[in-house]
Amino acid sequence: MAETSQPAPSARGAEMPRHETATLGRPAGTVSEDARRVKAAVLAGQRDKARDAFADLVGGYQRQATRLALYLLRDVTEADEAVQDAFVKVFTHIASYREDLPFEAWFTRILANTCRDRKKARRRRERWEVIGLDRNPEYGGRVENAPALTANPEEALLGDERRREMLKAIDALPERQRTVLLLCHAEGQSPRQVGELTGLNESTVRVHLFRALRKLRMALEGSRVRR
Amino acid sequence: MFAGKRHLDDSALIRRYLADRGLEALEAADESLLRHLVQCASCEARYIAIQRVFDESRDAAVDAADAAFPADRLAAQRERILRRIDAQYDGPRVIPFPAAAHAAQVLPPSALVRRWVAAAAVAGLIIGLTAGRLIPFSSSTSTDARRQPGAVPASAARPAPVMRSLHEEPVVDEEQLLFDVDLATAAPRAAELRAIYAFTLEESRDIPVRTVKH
């Protein structure tokens, strides 16, 4: 972070997330190429070209972005809005994008900051809310009360009791451990990247990751024994 | 740290798993861990089981997150993002206040002239009223009377017009009235007025109109 002037984390240690290629069917690096096209079109004042390139960029990175936002915010609606905000910010500041660095790192930092701002705003809102009143039961409001991943109706598609138990075990983890686990373990971010995203020390991230896996192992072992 | 003959605990296996995924670096002391895993079939089986569980949990978490955002929702999200980008290009639409919008309009020359004429008329009226108040146009006596406190104004001294009912007795002198009537009938175009005169005369006597005989 410190070694670059770009408002994005350093690309060092950046690891292409496991699911980007598999989910989107686009080769790694295409997103950065799209970002370069957007920047060139914006600087050239070619509106239509910039829009088309940006549409490709959004389509290429959207799914991973929503996953990240969901892991950080634990609320589907808020994650949706955070991703929108992040992409709009990217387009607004595309001129400051450094083309020699991967787009993912830059975007992830923007998205993480957006999610952090939303979390802060949510905490401020909750401070003024009367607990139990005007609370939408679907979206909860509190992070702890936010619908867990296991509560989504789509979860039924998993159709596997074992998977449900796993999701339950993940949801039962303390918030920081769960976030670190999902970002490192599920999204393939390095502890350093996760530290930058969450504001935690890198070694703290490693400790959280280790504890999360150990708890997960114990929870799943326990459920297997109970069965 | 890890004796060659002792089985590995879960913590050691988790460390190994993290090291395999590049998320943690094994220390020099952990070399014995690798040696034991190669030698111990039981620990190797446990490690494979742990590995499978963690991999499955990772896939379950990713699949659940993806299920929360199905393709149609992602498409809608993308559309909203592009709409916001378009709005940025078009710029914000400022709705002016009515007064501001009116002022912003360029007026035609004729309208400007009309406005100047209206403004001049208003100014002239104000100046005239002010001057009428300040400059004494009438005689000095009336000015003096106006200036004296408690003096009766000229308008108050004038007799007010009296509204008379038709049924009241005429106040004016009869001789004078007849003289006026003669004068009126002698005047040109008096023929046109005769019918009115007759009508008013009959009305004053409360005789119905249809009984009037000409």
mmCIF file with all atom_site columns, N, CA, C and O in Angstrom, chain A residues 70 73-77 122 136-153 171:
data_model
loop_
_atom_site.group_PDB
_atom_site.id
_atom_site.type_symbol
_atom_site.label_atom_id
_atom_site.label_alt_id
_atom_site.label_comp_id
_atom_site.label_asym_id
_atom_site.label_entity_id
_atom_site.label_seq_id
_atom_site.pdbx_PDB_ins_code
_atom_site.Cartn_x
_atom_site.Cartn_y
_atom_site.Cartn_z
_atom_site.occupancy
_atom_site.B_iso_or_equiv
_atom_site.pdbx_formal_charge
_atom_site.auth_seq_id
_atom_site.auth_comp_id
_atom_site.auth_asym_id
_atom_site.auth_atom_id
_atom_site.pdbx_PDB_model_num
ATOM 1   N N  . LEU A 1 70  ? -20.721 -9.609  0.594  1.00 0.00 ? 70  LEU A N  1
ATOM 2   C CA . LEU A 1 70  ? -21.596 -10.419 1.452  1.00 0.00 ? 70  LEU A CA 1
ATOM 3   C C  . LEU A 1 70  ? -20.833 -10.974 2.649  1.00 0.00 ? 70  LEU A C  1
ATOM 4   O O  . LEU A 1 70  ? -21.354 -11.000 3.768  1.00 0.00 ? 70  LEU A O  1
ATOM 5   N N  . LEU A 1 73  ? -20.357 -7.855  4.930  1.00 0.00 ? 73  LEU A N  1
ATOM 6   C CA . LEU A 1 73  ? -21.532 -7.174  5.487  1.00 0.00 ? 73  LEU A CA 1
ATOM 7   C C  . LEU A 1 73  ? -22.576 -8.117  6.068  1.00 0.00 ? 73  LEU A C  1
ATOM 8   O O  . LEU A 1 73  ? -23.390 -7.695  6.891  1.00 0.00 ? 73  LEU A O  1
ATOM 9   N N  . ARG A 1 74  ? -22.619 -9.352  5.580  1.00 0.00 ? 74  ARG A N  1
ATOM 10  C CA . ARG A 1 74  ? -23.563 -10.352 6.074  1.00 0.00 ? 74  ARG A CA 1
ATOM 11  C C  . ARG A 1 74  ? -25.010 -9.950  5.844  1.00 0.00 ? 74  ARG A C  1
ATOM 12  O O  . ARG A 1 74  ? -25.895 -10.276 6.623  1.00 0.00 ? 74  ARG A O  1
ATOM 13  N N  . ASP A 1 75  ? -25.242 -9.180  4.805  1.00 0.00 ? 75  ASP A N  1
ATOM 14  C CA . ASP A 1 75  ? -26.600 -8.739  4.492  1.00 0.00 ? 75  ASP A CA 1
ATOM 15  C C  . ASP A 1 75  ? -26.687 -8.616  2.970  1.00 0.00 ? 75  ASP A C  1
ATOM 16  O O  . ASP A 1 75  ? -25.906 -7.864  2.352  1.00 0.00 ? 75  ASP A O  1
ATOM 17  N N  . VAL A 1 76  ? -27.613 -9.327  2.400  1.00 0.00 ? 76  VAL A N  1
ATOM 18  C CA . VAL A 1 76  ? -27.686 -9.414  0.934  1.00 0.00 ? 76  VAL A CA 1
ATOM 19  C C  . VAL A 1 76  ? -27.958 -8.039  0.313  1.00 0.00 ? 76  VAL A C  1
ATOM 20  O O  . VAL A 1 76  ? -27.287 -7.627  -0.644 1.00 0.00 ? 76  VAL A O  1
ATOM 21  N N  . THR A 1 77  ? -28.927 -7.327  0.875  1.00 0.00 ? 77  THR A N  1
ATOM 22  C CA . THR A 1 77  ? -29.289 -6.024  0.307  1.00 0.00 ? 77  THR A CA 1
ATOM 23  C C  . THR A 1 77  ? -28.140 -5.027  0.430  1.00 0.00 ? 77  THR A C  1
ATOM 24  O O  . THR A 1 77  ? -27.811 -4.306  -0.514 1.00 0.00 ? 77  THR A O  1
ATOM 25  N N  . ARG A 1 122 ? -24.442 1.609   9.683  1.00 0.00 ? 122 ARG A N  1
ATOM 26  C CA . ARG A 1 122 ? -25.430 0.699   10.265 1.00 0.00 ? 122 ARG A CA 1
ATOM 27  C C  . ARG A 1 122 ? -25.361 0.738   11.789 1.00 0.00 ? 122 ARG A C  1
ATOM 28  O O  . ARG A 1 122 ? -26.382 0.758   12.465 1.00 0.00 ? 122 ARG A O  1
ATOM 29  N N  . ASN A 1 136 ? -37.093 -4.729  10.449 1.00 0.00 ? 136 ASN A N  1
ATOM 30  C CA . ASN A 1 136 ? -37.526 -5.670  9.418  1.00 0.00 ? 136 ASN A CA 1
ATOM 31  C C  . ASN A 1 136 ? -36.947 -7.048  9.738  1.00 0.00 ? 136 ASN A C  1
ATOM 32  O O  . ASN A 1 136 ? -35.733 -7.218  9.749  1.00 0.00 ? 136 ASN A O  1
ATOM 33  N N  . PRO A 1 137 ? -37.795 -7.983  10.028 1.00 0.00 ? 137 PRO A N  1
ATOM 34  C CA . PRO A 1 137 ? -37.262 -9.282  10.434 1.00 0.00 ? 137 PRO A CA 1
ATOM 35  C C  . PRO A 1 137 ? -36.492 -9.980  9.319  1.00 0.00 ? 137 PRO A C  1
ATOM 36  O O  . PRO A 1 137 ? -35.654 -10.820 9.582  1.00 0.00 ? 137 PRO A O  1
ATOM 37  N N  . GLU A 1 138 ? -36.787 -9.547  8.088  1.00 0.00 ? 138 GLU A N  1
ATOM 38  C CA . GLU A 1 138 ? -36.089 -10.231 6.986  1.00 0.00 ? 138 GLU A CA 1
ATOM 39  C C  . GLU A 1 138 ? -34.623 -9.849  6.933  1.00 0.00 ? 138 GLU A C  1
ATOM 40  O O  . GLU A 1 138 ? -33.743 -10.665 6.718  1.00 0.00 ? 138 GLU A O  1
ATOM 41  N N  . TYR A 1 139 ? -34.377 -8.552  7.128  1.00 0.00 ? 139 TYR A N  1
ATOM 42  C CA . TYR A 1 139 ? -33.005 -8.089  7.007  1.00 0.00 ? 139 TYR A CA 1
ATOM 43  C C  . TYR A 1 139 ? -32.356 -7.825  8.344  1.00 0.00 ? 139 TYR A C  1
ATOM 44  O O  . TYR A 1 139 ? -31.206 -7.423  8.402  1.00 0.00 ? 139 TYR A O  1
ATOM 45  N N  . GLY A 1 140 ? -33.107 -7.991  9.420  1.00 0.00 ? 140 GLY A N  1
ATOM 46  C CA . GLY A 1 140 ? -32.514 -7.826  10.732 1.00 0.00 ? 140 GLY A CA 1
ATOM 47  C C  . GLY A 1 140 ? -32.096 -6.400  10.940 1.00 0.00 ? 140 GLY A C  1
ATOM 48  O O  . GLY A 1 140 ? -32.904 -5.528  11.159 1.00 0.00 ? 140 GLY A O  1
ATOM 49  N N  . GLY A 1 141 ? -30.871 -6.107  10.832 1.00 0.00 ? 141 GLY A N  1
ATOM 50  C CA . GLY A 1 141 ? -30.369 -4.772  11.086 1.00 0.00 ? 141 GLY A CA 1
ATOM 51  C C  . GLY A 1 141 ? -29.027 -4.908  11.759 1.00 0.00 ? 141 GLY A C  1
ATOM 52  O O  . GLY A 1 141 ? -28.044 -4.330  11.340 1.00 0.00 ? 141 GLY A O  1
ATOM 53  N N  . ARG A 1 142 ? -28.969 -5.695  12.767 1.00 0.00 ? 142 ARG A N  1
ATOM 54  C CA . ARG A 1 142 ? -27.703 -5.939  13.428 1.00 0.00 ? 142 ARG A CA 1
ATOM 55  C C  . ARG A 1 142 ? -26.915 -6.970  12.651 1.00 0.00 ? 142 ARG A C  1
ATOM 56  O O  . ARG A 1 142 ? -27.469 -7.820  11.971 1.00 0.00 ? 142 ARG A O  1
ATOM 57  N N  . VAL A 1 143 ? -25.616 -6.885  12.807 1.00 0.00 ? 143 VAL A N  1
ATOM 58  C CA . VAL A 1 143 ? -24.771 -7.851  12.106 1.00 0.00 ? 143 VAL A CA 1
ATOM 59  C C  . VAL A 1 143 ? -25.082 -9.258  12.597 1.00 0.00 ? 143 VAL A C  1
ATOM 60  O O  . VAL A 1 143 ? -25.190 -10.193 11.820 1.00 0.00 ? 143 VAL A O  1
ATOM 61  N N  . GLU A 1 144 ? -25.270 -9.357  13.908 1.00 0.00 ? 144 GLU A N  1
ATOM 62  C CA . GLU A 1 144 ? -25.521 -10.700 14.449 1.00 0.00 ? 144 GLU A CA 1
ATOM 63  C C  . GLU A 1 144 ? -26.879 -11.232 14.012 1.00 0.00 ? 144 GLU A C  1
ATOM 64  O O  . GLU A 1 144 ? -27.073 -12.433 13.903 1.00 0.00 ? 144 GLU A O  1
ATOM 65  N N  . ASN A 1 145 ? -27.808 -10.270 13.808 1.00 0.00 ? 145 ASN A N  1
ATOM 66  C CA . ASN A 1 145 ? -29.150 -10.709 13.430 1.00 0.00 ? 145 ASN A CA 1
ATOM 67  C C  . ASN A 1 145 ? -29.357 -10.787 11.929 1.00 0.00 ? 145 ASN A C  1
ATOM 68  O O  . ASN A 1 145 ? -30.431 -11.140 11.481 1.00 0.00 ? 145 ASN A O  1
ATOM 69  N N  . ALA A 1 146 ? -28.346 -10.388 11.189 1.00 0.00 ? 146 ALA A N  1
ATOM 70  C CA . ALA A 1 146 ? -28.485 -10.425 9.740  1.00 0.00 ? 146 ALA A CA 1
ATOM 71  C C  . ALA A 1 146 ? -28.724 -11.867 9.314  1.00 0.00 ? 146 ALA A C  1
ATOM 72  O O  . ALA A 1 146 ? -28.262 -12.806 9.970  1.00 0.00 ? 146 ALA A O  1
ATOM 73  N N  . PRO A 1 147 ? -29.456 -12.024 8.242  1.00 0.00 ? 147 PRO A N  1
ATOM 74  C CA . PRO A 1 147 ? -29.761 -13.387 7.838  1.00 0.00 ? 147 PRO A CA 1
ATOM 75  C C  . PRO A 1 147 ? -28.485 -14.152 7.529  1.00 0.00 ? 147 PRO A C  1
ATOM 76  O O  . PRO A 1 147 ? -27.656 -13.687 6.760  1.00 0.00 ? 147 PRO A O  1
ATOM 77  N N  . ALA A 1 148 ? -28.352 -15.237 8.167  1.00 0.00 ? 148 ALA A N  1
ATOM 78  C CA . ALA A 1 148 ? -27.168 -16.040 7.926  1.00 0.00 ? 148 ALA A CA 1
ATOM 79  C C  . ALA A 1 148 ? -27.256 -16.658 6.541  1.00 0.00 ? 148 ALA A C  1
ATOM 80  O O  . ALA A 1 148 ? -28.321 -16.720 5.941  1.00 0.00 ? 148 ALA A O  1
ATOM 81  N N  . LEU A 1 149 ? -26.131 -17.055 6.067  1.00 0.00 ? 149 LEU A N  1
ATOM 82  C CA . LEU A 1 149 ? -26.123 -17.665 4.734  1.00 0.00 ? 149 LEU A CA 1
ATOM 83  C C  . LEU A 1 149 ? -27.013 -18.901 4.716  1.00 0.00 ? 149 LEU A C  1
ATOM 84  O O  . LEU A 1 149 ? -27.615 -19.226 3.711  1.00 0.00 ? 149 LEU A O  1
ATOM 85  N N  . THR A 1 150 ? -27.098 -19.533 5.868  1.00 0.00 ? 150 THR A N  1
ATOM 86  C CA . THR A 1 150 ? -27.910 -20.739 5.912  1.00 0.00 ? 150 THR A CA 1
ATOM 87  C C  . THR A 1 150 ? -29.393 -20.417 5.866  1.00 0.00 ? 150 THR A C  1
ATOM 88  O O  . THR A 1 150 ? -30.204 -21.293 5.623  1.00 0.00 ? 150 THR A O  1
ATOM 89  N N  . ALA A 1 151 ? -29.739 -19.140 6.134  1.00 0.00 ? 151 ALA A N  1
ATOM 90  C CA . ALA A 1 151 ? -31.158 -18.796 6.173  1.00 0.00 ? 151 ALA A CA 1
ATOM 91  C C  . ALA A 1 151 ? -31.691 -18.465 4.787  1.00 0.00 ? 151 ALA A C  1
ATOM 92  O O  . ALA A 1 151 ? -32.870 -18.235 4.629  1.00 0.00 ? 151 ALA A O  1
ATOM 93  N N  . ASN A 1 152 ? -30.849 -18.363 3.793  1.00 0.00 ? 152 ASN A N  1
ATOM 94  C CA . ASN A 1 152 ? -31.317 -18.026 2.453  1.00 0.00 ? 152 ASN A CA 1
ATOM 95  C C  . ASN A 1 152 ? -32.108 -19.179 1.862  1.00 0.00 ? 152 ASN A C  1
ATOM 96  O O  . ASN A 1 152 ? -31.742 -20.349 2.013  1.00 0.00 ? 152 ASN A O  1
ATOM 97  N N  . PRO A 1 153 ? -33.178 -18.840 1.161  1.00 0.00 ? 153 PRO A N  1
ATOM 98  C CA . PRO A 1 153 ? -33.968 -19.925 0.567  1.00 0.00 ? 153 PRO A CA 1
ATOM 99  C C  . PRO A 1 153 ? -33.178 -20.688 -0.504 1.00 0.00 ? 153 PRO A C  1
ATOM 100 O O  . PRO A 1 153 ? -33.435 -21.862 -0.745 1.00 0.00 ? 153 PRO A O  1
ATOM 101 N N  . ASP A 1 171 ? -21.332 -20.031 10.369 1.00 0.00 ? 171 ASP A N  1
ATOM 102 C CA . ASP A 1 171 ? -22.120 -18.930 10.921 1.00 0.00 ? 171 ASP A CA 1
ATOM 103 C C  . ASP A 1 171 ? -21.958 -18.807 12.428 1.00 0.00 ? 171 ASP A C  1
ATOM 104 O O  . ASP A 1 171 ? -22.132 -17.723 12.986 1.00 0.00 ? 171 ASP A O  1
#
